[in-house]
Structures are given as C-alpha cells and as structure tokens.
Short mmCIF file of C-alpha atoms and ligand atoms in Angstrom, two decimals:
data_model
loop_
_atom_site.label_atom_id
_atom_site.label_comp_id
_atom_site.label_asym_id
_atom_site.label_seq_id
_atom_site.Cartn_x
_atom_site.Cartn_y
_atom_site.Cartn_z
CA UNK A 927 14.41 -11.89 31.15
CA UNK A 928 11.16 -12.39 29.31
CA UNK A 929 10.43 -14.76 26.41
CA UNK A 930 10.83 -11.78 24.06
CA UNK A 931 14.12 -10.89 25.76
CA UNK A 932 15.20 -13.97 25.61
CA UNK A 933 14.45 -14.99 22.03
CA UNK A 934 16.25 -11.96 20.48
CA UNK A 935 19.40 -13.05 23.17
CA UNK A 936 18.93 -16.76 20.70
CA UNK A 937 18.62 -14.34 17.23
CA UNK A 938 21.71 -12.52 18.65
CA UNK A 939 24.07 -15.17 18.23
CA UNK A 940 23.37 -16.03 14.69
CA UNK A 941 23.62 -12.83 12.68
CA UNK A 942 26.43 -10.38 12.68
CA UNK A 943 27.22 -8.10 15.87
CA UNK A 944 26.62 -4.94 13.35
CA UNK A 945 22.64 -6.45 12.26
CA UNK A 946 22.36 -6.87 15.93
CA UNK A 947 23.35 -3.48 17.26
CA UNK A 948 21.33 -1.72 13.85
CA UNK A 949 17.74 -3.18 13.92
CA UNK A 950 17.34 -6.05 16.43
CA UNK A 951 18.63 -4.06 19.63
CA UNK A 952 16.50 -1.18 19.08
CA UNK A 953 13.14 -3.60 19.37
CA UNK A 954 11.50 -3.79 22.07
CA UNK A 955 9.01 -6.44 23.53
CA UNK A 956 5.45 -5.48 24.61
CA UNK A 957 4.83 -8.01 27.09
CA UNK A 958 1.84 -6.96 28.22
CA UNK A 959 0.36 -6.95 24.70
CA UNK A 960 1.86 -9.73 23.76
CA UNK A 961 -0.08 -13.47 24.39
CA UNK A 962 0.84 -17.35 23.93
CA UNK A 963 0.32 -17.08 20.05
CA UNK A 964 1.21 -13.33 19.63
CA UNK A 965 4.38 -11.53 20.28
CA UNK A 966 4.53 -7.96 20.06
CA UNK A 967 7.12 -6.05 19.05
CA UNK A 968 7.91 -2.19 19.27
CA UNK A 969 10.31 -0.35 16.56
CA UNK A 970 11.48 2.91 16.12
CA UNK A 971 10.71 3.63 13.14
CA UNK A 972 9.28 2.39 10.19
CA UNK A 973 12.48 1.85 8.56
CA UNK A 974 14.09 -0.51 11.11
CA UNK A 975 10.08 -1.84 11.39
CA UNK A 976 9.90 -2.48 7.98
CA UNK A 977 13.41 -4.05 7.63
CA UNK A 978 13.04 -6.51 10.61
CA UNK A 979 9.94 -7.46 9.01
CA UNK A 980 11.27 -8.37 5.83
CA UNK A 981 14.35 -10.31 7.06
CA UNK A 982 14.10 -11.27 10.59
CA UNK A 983 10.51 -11.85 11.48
CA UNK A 984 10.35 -15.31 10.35
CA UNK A 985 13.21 -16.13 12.28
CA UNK A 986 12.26 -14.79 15.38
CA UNK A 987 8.72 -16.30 14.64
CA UNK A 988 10.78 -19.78 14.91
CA UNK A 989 12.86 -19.05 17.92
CA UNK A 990 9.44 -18.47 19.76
CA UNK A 991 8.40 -21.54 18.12
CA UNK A 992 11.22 -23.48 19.76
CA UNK A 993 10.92 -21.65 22.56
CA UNK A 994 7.56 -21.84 23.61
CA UNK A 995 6.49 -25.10 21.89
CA UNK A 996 3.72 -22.68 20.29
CA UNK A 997 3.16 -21.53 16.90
CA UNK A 998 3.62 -17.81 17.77
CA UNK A 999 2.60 -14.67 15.50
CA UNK A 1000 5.36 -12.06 15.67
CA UNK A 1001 3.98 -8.35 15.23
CA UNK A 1002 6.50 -4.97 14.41
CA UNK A 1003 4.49 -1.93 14.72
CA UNK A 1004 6.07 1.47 15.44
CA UNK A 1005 7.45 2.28 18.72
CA UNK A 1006 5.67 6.09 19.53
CA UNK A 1007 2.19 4.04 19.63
CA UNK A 1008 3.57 3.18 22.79
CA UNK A 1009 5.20 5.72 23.93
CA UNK A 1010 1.59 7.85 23.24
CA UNK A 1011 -0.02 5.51 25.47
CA UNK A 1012 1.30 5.55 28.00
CA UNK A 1013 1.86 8.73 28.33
CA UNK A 1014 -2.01 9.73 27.44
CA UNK A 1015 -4.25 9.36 30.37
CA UNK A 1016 -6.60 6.43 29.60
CA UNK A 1017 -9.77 7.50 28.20
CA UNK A 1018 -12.73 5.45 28.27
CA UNK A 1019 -14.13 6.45 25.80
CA UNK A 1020 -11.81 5.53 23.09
CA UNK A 1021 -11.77 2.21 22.16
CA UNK A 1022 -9.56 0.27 20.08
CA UNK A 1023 -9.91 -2.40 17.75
CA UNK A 1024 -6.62 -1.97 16.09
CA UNK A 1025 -4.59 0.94 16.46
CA UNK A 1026 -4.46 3.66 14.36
CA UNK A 1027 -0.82 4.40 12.71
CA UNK A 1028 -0.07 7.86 13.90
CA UNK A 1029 1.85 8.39 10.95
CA UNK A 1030 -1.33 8.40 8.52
CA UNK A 1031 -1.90 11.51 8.74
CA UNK A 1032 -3.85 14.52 6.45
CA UNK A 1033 -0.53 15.57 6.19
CA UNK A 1034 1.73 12.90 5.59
CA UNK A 1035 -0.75 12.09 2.68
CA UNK A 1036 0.20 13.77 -1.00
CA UNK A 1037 -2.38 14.60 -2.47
CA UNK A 1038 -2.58 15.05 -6.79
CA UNK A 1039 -5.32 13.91 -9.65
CA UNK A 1040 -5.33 9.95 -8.97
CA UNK A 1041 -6.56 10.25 -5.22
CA UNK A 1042 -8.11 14.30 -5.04
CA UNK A 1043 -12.05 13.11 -5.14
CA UNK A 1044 -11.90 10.52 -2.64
CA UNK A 1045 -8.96 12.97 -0.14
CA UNK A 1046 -11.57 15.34 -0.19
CA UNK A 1047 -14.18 13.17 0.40
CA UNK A 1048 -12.50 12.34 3.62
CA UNK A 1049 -11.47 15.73 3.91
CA UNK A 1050 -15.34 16.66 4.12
CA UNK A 1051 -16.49 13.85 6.35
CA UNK A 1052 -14.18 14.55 9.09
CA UNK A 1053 -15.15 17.93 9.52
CA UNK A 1054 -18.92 16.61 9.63
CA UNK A 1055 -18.68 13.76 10.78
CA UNK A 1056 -22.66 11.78 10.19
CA UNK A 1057 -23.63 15.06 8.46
CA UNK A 1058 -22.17 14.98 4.55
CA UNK A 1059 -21.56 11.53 3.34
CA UNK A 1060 -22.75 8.63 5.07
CA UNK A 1061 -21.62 5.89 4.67
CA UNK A 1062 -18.08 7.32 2.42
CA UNK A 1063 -17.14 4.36 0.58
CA UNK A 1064 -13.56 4.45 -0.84
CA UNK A 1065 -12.48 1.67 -3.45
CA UNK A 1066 -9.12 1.30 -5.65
CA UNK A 1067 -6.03 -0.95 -6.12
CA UNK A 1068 -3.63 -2.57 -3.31
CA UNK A 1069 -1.17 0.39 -1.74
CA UNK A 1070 -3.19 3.27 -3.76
CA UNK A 1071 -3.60 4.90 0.35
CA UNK A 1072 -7.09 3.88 1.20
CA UNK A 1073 -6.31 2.98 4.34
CA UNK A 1074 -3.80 5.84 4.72
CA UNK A 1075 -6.68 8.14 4.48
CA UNK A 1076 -8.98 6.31 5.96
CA UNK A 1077 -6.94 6.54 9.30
CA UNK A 1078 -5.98 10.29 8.49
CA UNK A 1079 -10.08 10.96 9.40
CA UNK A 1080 -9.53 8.10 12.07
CA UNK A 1081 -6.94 9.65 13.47
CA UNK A 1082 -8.42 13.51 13.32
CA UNK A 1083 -11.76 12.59 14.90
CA UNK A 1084 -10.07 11.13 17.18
CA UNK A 1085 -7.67 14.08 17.87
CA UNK A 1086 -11.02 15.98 18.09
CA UNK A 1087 -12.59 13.79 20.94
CA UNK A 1088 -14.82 11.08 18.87
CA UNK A 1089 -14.53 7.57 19.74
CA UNK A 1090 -13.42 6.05 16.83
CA UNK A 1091 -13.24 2.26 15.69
CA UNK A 1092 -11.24 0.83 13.10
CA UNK A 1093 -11.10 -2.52 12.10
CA UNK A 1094 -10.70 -4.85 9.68
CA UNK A 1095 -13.45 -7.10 8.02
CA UNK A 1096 -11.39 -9.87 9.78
CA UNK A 1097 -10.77 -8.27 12.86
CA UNK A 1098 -14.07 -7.70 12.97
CA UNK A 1099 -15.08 -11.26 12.06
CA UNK A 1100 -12.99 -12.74 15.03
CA UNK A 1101 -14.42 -10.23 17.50
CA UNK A 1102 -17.64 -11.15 16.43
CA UNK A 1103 -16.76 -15.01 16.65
CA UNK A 1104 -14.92 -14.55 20.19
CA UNK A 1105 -17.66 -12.78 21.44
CA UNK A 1106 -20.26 -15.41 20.20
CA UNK A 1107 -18.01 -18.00 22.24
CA UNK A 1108 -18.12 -16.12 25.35
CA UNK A 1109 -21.83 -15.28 25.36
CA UNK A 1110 -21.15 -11.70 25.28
CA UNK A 1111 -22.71 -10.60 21.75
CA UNK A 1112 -24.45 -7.55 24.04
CA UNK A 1113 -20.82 -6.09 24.57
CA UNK A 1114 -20.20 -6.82 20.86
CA UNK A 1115 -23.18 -5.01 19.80
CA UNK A 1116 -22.27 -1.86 22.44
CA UNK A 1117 -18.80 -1.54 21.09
CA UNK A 1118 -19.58 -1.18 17.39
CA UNK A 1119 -22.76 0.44 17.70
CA UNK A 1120 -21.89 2.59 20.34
CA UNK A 1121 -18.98 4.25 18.89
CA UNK A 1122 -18.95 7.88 17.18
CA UNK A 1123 -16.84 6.89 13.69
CA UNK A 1124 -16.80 3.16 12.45
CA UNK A 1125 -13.77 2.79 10.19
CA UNK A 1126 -13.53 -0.66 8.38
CA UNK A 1127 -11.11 -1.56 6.01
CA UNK A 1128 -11.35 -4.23 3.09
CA UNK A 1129 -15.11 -4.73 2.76
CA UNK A 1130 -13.94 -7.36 -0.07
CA UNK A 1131 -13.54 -9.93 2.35
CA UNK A 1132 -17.51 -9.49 3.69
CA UNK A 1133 -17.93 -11.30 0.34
CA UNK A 1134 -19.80 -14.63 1.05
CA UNK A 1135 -19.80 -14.75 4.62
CA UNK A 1136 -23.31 -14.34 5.63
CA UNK A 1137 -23.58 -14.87 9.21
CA UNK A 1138 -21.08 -11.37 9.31
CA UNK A 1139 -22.56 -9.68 6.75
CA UNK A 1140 -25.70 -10.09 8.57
CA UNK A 1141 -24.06 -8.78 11.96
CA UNK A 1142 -22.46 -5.89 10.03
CA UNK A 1143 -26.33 -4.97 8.31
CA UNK A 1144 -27.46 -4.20 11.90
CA UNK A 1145 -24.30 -2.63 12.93
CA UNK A 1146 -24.73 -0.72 10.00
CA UNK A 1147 -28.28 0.36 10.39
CA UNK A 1148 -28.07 1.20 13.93
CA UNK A 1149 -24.79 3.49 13.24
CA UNK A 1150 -26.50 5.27 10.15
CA UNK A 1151 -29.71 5.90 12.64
CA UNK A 1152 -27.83 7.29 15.15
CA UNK A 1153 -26.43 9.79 12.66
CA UNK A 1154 -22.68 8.17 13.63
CA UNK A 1155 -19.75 8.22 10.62
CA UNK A 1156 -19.09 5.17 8.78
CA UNK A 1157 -16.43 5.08 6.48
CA UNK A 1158 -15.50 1.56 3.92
CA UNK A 1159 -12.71 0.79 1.86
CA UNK A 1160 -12.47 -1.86 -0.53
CA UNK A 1161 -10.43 -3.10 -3.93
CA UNK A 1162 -13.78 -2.99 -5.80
CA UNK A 1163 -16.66 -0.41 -6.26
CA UNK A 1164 -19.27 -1.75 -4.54
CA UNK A 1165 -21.51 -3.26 -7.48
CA UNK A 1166 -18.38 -4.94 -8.34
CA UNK A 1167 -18.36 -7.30 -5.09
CA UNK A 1168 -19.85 -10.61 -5.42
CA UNK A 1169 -20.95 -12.79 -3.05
CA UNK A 1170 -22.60 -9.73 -1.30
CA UNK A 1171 -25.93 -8.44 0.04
CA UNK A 1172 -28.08 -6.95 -1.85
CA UNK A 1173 -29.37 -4.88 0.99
CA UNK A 1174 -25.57 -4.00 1.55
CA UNK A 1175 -24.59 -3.18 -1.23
CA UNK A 1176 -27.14 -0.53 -1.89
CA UNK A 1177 -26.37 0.85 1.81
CA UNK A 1178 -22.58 1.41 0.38
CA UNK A 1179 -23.67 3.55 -2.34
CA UNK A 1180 -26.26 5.63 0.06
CA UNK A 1181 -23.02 7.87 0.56
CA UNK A 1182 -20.70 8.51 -1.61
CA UNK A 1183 -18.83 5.93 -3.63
CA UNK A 1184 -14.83 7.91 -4.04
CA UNK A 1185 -12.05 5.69 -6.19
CA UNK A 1186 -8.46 6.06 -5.99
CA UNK A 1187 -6.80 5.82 -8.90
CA UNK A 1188 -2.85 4.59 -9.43
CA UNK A 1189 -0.77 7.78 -8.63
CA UNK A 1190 0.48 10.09 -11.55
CA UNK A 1191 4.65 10.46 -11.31
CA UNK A 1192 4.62 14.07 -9.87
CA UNK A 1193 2.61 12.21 -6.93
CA UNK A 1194 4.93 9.50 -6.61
CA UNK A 1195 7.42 12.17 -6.57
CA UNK A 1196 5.81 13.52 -3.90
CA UNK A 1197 5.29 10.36 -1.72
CA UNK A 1198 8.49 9.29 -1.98
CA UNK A 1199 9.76 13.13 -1.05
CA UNK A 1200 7.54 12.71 2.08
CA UNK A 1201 8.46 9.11 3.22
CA UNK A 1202 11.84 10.11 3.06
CA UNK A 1203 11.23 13.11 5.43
CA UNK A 1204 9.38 10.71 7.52
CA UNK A 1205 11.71 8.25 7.51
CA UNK A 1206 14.81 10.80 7.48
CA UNK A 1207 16.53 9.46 4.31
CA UNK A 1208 18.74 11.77 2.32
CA UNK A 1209 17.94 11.03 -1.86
CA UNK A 1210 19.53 13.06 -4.33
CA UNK A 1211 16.56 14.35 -6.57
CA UNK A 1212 17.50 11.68 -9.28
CA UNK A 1213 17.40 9.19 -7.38
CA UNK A 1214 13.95 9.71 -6.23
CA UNK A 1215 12.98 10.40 -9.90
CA UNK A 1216 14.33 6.98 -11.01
CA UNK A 1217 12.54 5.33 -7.84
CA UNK A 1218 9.31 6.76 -9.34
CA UNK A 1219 9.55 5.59 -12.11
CA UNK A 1220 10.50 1.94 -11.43
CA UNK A 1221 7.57 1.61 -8.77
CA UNK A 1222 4.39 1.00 -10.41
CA UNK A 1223 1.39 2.12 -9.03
CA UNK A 1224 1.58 0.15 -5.44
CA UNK A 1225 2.80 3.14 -3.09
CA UNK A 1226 3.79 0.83 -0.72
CA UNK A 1227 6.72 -0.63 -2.15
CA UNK A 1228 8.26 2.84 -1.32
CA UNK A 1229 8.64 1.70 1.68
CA UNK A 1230 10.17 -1.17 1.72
CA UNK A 1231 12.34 0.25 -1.25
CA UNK A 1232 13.90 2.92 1.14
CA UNK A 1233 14.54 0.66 4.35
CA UNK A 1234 16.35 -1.54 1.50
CA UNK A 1235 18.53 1.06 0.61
CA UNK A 1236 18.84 2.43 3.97
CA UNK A 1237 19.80 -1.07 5.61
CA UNK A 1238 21.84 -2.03 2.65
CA UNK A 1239 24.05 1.18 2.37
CA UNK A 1240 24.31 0.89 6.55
CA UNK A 1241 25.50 -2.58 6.36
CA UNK A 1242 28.02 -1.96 3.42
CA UNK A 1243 29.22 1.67 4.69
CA UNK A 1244 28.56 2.98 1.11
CA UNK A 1245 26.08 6.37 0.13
CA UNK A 1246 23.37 5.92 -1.87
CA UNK A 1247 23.97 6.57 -5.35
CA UNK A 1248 21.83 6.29 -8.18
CA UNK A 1249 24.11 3.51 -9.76
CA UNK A 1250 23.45 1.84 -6.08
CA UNK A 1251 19.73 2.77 -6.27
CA UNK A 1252 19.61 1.24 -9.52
CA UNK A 1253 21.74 -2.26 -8.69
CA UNK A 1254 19.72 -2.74 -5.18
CA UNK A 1255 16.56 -2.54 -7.27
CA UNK A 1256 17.31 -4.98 -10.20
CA UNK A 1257 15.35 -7.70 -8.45
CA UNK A 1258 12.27 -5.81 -7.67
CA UNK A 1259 12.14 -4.29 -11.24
CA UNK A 1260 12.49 -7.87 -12.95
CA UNK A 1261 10.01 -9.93 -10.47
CA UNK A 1262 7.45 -7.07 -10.54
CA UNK A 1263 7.30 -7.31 -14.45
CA UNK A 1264 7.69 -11.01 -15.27
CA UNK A 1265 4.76 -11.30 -16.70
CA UNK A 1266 4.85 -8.83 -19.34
CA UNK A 1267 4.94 -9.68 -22.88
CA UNK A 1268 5.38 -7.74 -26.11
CA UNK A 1269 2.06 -8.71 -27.05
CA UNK A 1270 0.43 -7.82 -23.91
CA UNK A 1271 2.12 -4.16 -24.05
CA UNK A 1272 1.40 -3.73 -27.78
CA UNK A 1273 -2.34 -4.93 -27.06
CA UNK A 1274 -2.32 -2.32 -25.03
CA UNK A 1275 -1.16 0.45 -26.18
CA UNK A 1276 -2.96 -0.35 -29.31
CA UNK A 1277 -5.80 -0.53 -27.29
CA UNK A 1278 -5.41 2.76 -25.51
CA UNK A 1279 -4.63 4.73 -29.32
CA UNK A 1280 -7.56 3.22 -30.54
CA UNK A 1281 -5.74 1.07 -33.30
CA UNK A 1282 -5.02 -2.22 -34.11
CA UNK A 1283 -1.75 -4.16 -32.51
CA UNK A 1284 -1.09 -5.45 -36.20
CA UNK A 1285 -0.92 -1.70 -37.18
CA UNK A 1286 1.64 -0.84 -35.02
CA UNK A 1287 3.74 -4.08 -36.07
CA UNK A 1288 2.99 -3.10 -39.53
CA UNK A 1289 6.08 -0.99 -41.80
CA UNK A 1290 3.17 2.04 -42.71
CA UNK A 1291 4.95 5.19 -41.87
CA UNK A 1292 1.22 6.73 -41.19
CA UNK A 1293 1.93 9.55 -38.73
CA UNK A 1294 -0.29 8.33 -35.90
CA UNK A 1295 1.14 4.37 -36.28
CA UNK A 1296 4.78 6.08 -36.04
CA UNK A 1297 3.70 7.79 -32.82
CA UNK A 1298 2.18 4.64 -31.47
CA UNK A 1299 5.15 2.36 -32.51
CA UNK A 1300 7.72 4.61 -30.64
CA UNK A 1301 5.62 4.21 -27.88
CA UNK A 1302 4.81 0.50 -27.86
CA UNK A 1303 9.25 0.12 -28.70
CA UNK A 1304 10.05 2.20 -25.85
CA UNK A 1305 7.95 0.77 -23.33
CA UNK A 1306 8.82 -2.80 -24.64
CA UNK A 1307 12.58 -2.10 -24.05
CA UNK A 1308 11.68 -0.44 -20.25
CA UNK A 1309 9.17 -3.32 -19.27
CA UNK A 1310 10.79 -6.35 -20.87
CA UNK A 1311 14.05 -8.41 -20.74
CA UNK A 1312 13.98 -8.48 -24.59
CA UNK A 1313 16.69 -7.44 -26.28
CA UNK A 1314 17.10 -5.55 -29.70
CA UNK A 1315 17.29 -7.55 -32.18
CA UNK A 1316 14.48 -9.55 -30.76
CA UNK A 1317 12.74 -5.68 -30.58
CA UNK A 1318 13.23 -5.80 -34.58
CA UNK A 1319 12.10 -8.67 -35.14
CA UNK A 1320 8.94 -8.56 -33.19
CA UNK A 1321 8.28 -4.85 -34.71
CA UNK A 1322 9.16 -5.58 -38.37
CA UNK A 1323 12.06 -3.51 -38.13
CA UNK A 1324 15.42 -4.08 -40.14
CA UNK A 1325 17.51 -4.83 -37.56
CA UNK A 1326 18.93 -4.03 -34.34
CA UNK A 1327 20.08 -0.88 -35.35
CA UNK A 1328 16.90 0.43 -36.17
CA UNK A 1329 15.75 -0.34 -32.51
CA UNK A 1330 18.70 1.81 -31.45
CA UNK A 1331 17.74 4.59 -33.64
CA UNK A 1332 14.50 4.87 -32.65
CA UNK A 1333 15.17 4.35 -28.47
CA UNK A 1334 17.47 7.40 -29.04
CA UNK A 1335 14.49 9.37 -30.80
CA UNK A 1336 11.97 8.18 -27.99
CA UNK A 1337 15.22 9.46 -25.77
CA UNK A 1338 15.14 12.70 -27.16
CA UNK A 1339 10.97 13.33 -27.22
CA UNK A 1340 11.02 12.27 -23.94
CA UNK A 1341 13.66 15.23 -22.94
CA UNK A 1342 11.76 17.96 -25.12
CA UNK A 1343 8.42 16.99 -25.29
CA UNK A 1344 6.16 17.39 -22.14
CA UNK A 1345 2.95 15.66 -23.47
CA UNK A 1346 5.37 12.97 -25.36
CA UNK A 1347 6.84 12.12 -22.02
CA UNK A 1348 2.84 12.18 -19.92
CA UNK A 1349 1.97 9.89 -22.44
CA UNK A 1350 4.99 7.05 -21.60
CA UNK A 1351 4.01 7.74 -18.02
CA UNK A 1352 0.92 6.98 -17.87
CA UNK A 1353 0.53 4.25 -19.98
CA UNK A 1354 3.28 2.63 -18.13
CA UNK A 1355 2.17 3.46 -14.75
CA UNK A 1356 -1.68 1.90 -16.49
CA UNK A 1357 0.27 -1.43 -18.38
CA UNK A 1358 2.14 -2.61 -14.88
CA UNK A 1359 -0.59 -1.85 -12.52
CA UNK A 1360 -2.76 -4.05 -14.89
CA UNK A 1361 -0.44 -6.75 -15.17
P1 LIG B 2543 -4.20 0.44 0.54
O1 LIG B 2543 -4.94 0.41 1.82
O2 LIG B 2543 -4.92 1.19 -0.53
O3 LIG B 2543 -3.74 -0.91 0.08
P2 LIG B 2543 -2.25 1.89 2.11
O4 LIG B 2543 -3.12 2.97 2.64
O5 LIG B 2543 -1.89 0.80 3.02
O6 LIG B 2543 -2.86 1.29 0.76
O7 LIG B 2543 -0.95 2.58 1.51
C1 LIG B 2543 0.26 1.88 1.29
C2 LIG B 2543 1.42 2.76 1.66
O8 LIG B 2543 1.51 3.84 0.76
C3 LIG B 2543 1.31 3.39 3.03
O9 LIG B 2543 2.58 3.45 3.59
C4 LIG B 2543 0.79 4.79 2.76
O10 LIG B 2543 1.23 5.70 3.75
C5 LIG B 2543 1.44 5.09 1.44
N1 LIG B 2543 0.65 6.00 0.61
C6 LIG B 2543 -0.29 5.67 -0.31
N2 LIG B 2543 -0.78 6.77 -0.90
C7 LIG B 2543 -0.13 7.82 -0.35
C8 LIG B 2543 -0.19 9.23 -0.53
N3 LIG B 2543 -1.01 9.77 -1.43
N4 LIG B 2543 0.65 10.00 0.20
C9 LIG B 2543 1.49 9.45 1.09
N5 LIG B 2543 1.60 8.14 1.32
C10 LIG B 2543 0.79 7.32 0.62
MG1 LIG B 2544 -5.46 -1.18 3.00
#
C-alpha cells in the first residue's frame, strides 16, 4: 500500500460506508506525480472531483499530515488526464506546465452577448496562431470563462500539433525561482521561449513583482519576434493594473484587448444545460431556470451547485426537485447576498434609470418613477432578507399590503412582458456581480 492508499484506508473509517463507496473509492492516487508536499489525486469526474474537494480534501490533507509528519498539498483533478497520458505516446515536443483540462473545450463553451467578442477573438487566434492578434489579451470578472477559453485555443493548438504552454503567473513565478536555484535559467529561458503558444493566466498577479515582470518582458519579446501566440487573461483591462510596467502594459494592448462580460440568463441557461450533459445530471427545465437565476454572474458556482445536488440527493435517496433545488440552495443564496442593502440596490437602480434614489422613495406616481419603483421593490424582496412591512416602510408605501400588491404586479409584468422581465435580469445579474 502507498501513502495515498493508505491515508484514504484512515479516511475510510470515519465517514459512512455509503460516502466511502460514492466518492472516496473511486479516487485514485498518482504516485508518481505525487511528491513529499503534494499528493495527487485522480477523479472521475468533475462531480465526484468537485465534491471531494469541497468536503473531504481538508481531511485527507490532515491524515497525510499525520501521516507523513509533512504539511502535504492534496490535488483532485479529473481522472481521463491520466488515462490520455498514458495512453498517448510521449511527445517531446509538448511540454507542460500545468495541464490543460480536456474538458475546456470550443465546444463545451456557450457562447451568447456577454463573452461573443473575446470567443471569437480566440476563435480567430487559434486558427492563426502569431498571425491575427498578438498578444490576445482577455480581461473580466472571477468564473466569467477566461480561462475556459483560454484552454479551448490551448487545447486546439495543441490537438493541431503546436507545443503549447500554459501557466499561471505563479506557476510561472516558481519555475522561474526553482530554476534560478538550480542554475538552470538557460532551460528556463528554452522552455518559455521555445514553445509555439504561451498561455498565461491571471496577469493581475505580475502586479509589483519586478524581478518577474522583467523575466516575462524578455519572454515576451522573444515570443512576439519569433511570430509565436501569446495569449493573457486577467480581472482587469490592462491600463487598469497597477503596480505594472509601463513597457508591459503597452505590449498587452499591441493585440487585442477582448472583455468578458457577466453572462446574460439565456447563457446561464445554456451553461448550466451543458455542465449537466457533461456531468450527466438529469434537471427538469425549471429547475435549471431557477438555478440561473439564483447564480449571479460567477459561472463557476454551477459547478459546485450541481455536485451539491447530485451528492446530496445520492446520499438521501431522494430526486431532485425544484422544492429540493430550492432548500439545498438557501445557504448559497443568503451568504452570496449578505451584503446587500436597500440603499445599495435603490442607488443602483436609480443610478442605472438615470434618476435620483429619493425619487424612487418618493409617493409621485410619475410614470417613469412607478416603473423604477417596481423595479427597485422587486429586486429588494429577491436580493434581501427584508420583509414587507419593512419594504413599506423603506419605500413610503402604506403598508404591507401595498408591498404585496405591487410584488403581484411585478409578478404579472414579469410573465407578459419580455423587455419588463430583461430589465429585472440584468440589473440583477449587474447589482450582485457588483456587490
Ligand atoms: P475565470 O478564469 O474567468 O475565473 P473559468 O474559466 O475558470 O473562469 O470558468 C469557471 C467555470 O465556469 C468553469 O467551469 C468554466 O467551464 C465555466 N464557464 C464559464 N463560462 C462558460 C461558458 N460560456 N460556457 C461553458 N462553461 C463556462
Ligand atoms: Mg481563471
């Protein structure tokens, strides 16, 4: 038995026999991957990934602990990057940093209004690779998919025979720093310059480090010479990162600067449709609609949303119904939304009409300030914990009653009015991806 073996043997004995057989016996340990401080572990699928992750990974992080008498990183990733290892013939002239997921794929990736420029950016680049945009720098929120399509080109040039790197600023920080230790900066400078596409994720973090922001200016250079893809991802545009170059930041813009924006409800619709098929979760089509709408803008909370309802209605033998859906989410809703006020929605949905929050708190009956107070209610009642009569209050209303009357208007807009409805979409999807 190996120390991976024999650390899940120790997790064995404290959960049930059901947890066991479910997620922990389908993991298996990379041992040849795996080091004195790292412990890698292969999963199935990202369900079973995801779920160990969330509940178990500390756990088995301490048992290595104990184990070993080392502070030990535990690592899920998905089990067919394995299996399509060994199975492919090694080539030498692909190169890893970090693997590429095989599931971020082109076609795993929906695409709709919030993310079309910068998808067919990508798009563009990986069928000329050096030749249309160089360098392609893609910037937007946490879990918008920027490295999701940044691997989709990753893993297509790759498919098409180009060496590929993709890294991380830190990856690429501790390369650089190992490399440094051991002498060896030539082989540094022959692995990142070398290489046909140069994928690196979260530029953010080059931000006042200058030692590796000069290494990455003559990686850079040397890459763009040599007519080789570079593609950069980052939460900001690049103007917007301080504590960087000069020198680089006008090199980022050399390309073509792409944003993703948060993703409109038909996408989410349409990711959620798609990680299901991935992930090979039945959801009734109501269910997936509510989902939608309770995840903000952060795609990635889809999946940990569906390995919760997977694991949960495994566990407690039950389907997954949309009063389930609803009761395993009540957590997530209320800690993803704690910090909403009434002010801060009014502010800004005043702020988006073009009015004045006092206007919409005001008793005029003006037809625009009735639009925008059915709109500030509504999405006070969905984002909030407040309840009617504290609604009333807040909105110079008579009573509770009036709240009622008016949710049930909103109600019916919302039902018979397209635009009515795009409207309390997107300003929701805008007010908790801001907050
Ligand atoms: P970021 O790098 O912008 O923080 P990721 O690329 O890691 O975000 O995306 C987070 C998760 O959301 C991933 O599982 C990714 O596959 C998924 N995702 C994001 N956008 C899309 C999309 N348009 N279609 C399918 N999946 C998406
Ligand atoms: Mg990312």
């Amino acid at each position: 038995m190996n120390i991976g073996q024999e650390v899940l043997a120790l997790l064995k004995e404290e959960i049930s026999e059901i947890e066991y057989a479910r997620y922990i016996k389908q993991l298996n340990y990379d041992e040849k991957k795996s080091s004195a401080h790292m412990a890698l572990f292969h999963a199935p699928n990202a369900l079973i990934a995801n779920w160990i992750k969330s509940k178990y990974k500390e756990k088995i992080a301490h048992l290595f602990e104990v184990k070993s008498g080392m502070k030990v990183a535990v690592q899920i990733v998905l089990g067919d990057v394995v299996e399509k290892q060994k199975s492919k013939p090694k080539s030498e002239s692909v190169i890893h940093n970090s693997l590429l997921n095989p599931s971020h794929t082109f076609e795993n990736f929906m695409v709709g209004g919030s993310n079309q420029f910068a998808y067919a950016a990508v798009k563009s680049v990986s069928e000329k690779p050096g030749k249309v945009y160089n360098p392609l720098f893609i910037h937007g929120g946490v879990g918008l998919g920027k490295t999701h399509l940044m691997q989709a080109a990753g893993n297509f040039l790759q498919n098409h025979g180009k060496t590929v790197i993709y890294s991380t600023v830190e990856q690429f920080l501790n390369d650089f720093i190992r490399h440094v230790r051991n002498k060896t900066m030539e082989k540094f400078q022959e692995k990142y310059r070398k290489c046909d596409v140069l994928l690196i994720d979260d530029i953010q973090f080059l931000s006042g480090k200058e030692t590796i922001q000069e290494e990455f200016f003559h990686t850079f250079e040397a890459l763009k010479n040599a007519g080789k893809q570079i593609i950069l991802t980052a939460d900001k545009h690049p103007k917007k990162i301080a504590g960087l170059e000069k020198r680089l930041q006008s090199r980022f813009e050399w390309g073509l600067v792409a944003d993703i924006q948060p993703p409109e409800l038909e996408t989410k619709i349409a990711i959620i449709n798609k990680k299901c098929e991935i992930n090979r979760v039945k959801l009734s089509k109501d269910i997936v609609y509510y989902i939608a709408t309770v995840i903000e803008s952060n795609v990635r909370e889809i999946e940990g949303i569906l390995s919760k309802l997977h694991a949960y209605s495994q566990l407690m033998h039950v389907d997954i119904t949309l009063e389930f859906t609803k009761n395993v989410l009540k957590d997530h809703i209320k800690e993803n939304r704690a910090n909403l006020t009434l002010d801060s929605i009014t502010q800004f949905v005043a702020k988006d009409l073009n009015i004045k929050p006092s206007e919409i708190k005001s008793k005029s009956r003006s037809k625009n300030l009735v639009y925008a107070r059915r709109i500030a209610i509504y999405l006070c009642r969905e984002l909030t914990q407040n309840t009617m009569p504290q609604l009333a209050q807040y909105f110079s209303m008579k009573d509770h009653t009036a709240i009622s009357h008016t949710l049930k208007k909103i109600s019916e807009l919302i039902e018979n009015d397209e635009d009515f409805k795009a409207k309390i979409s997107e300003l929701s999807n805008k007010i908790t991806s801001s907050s």
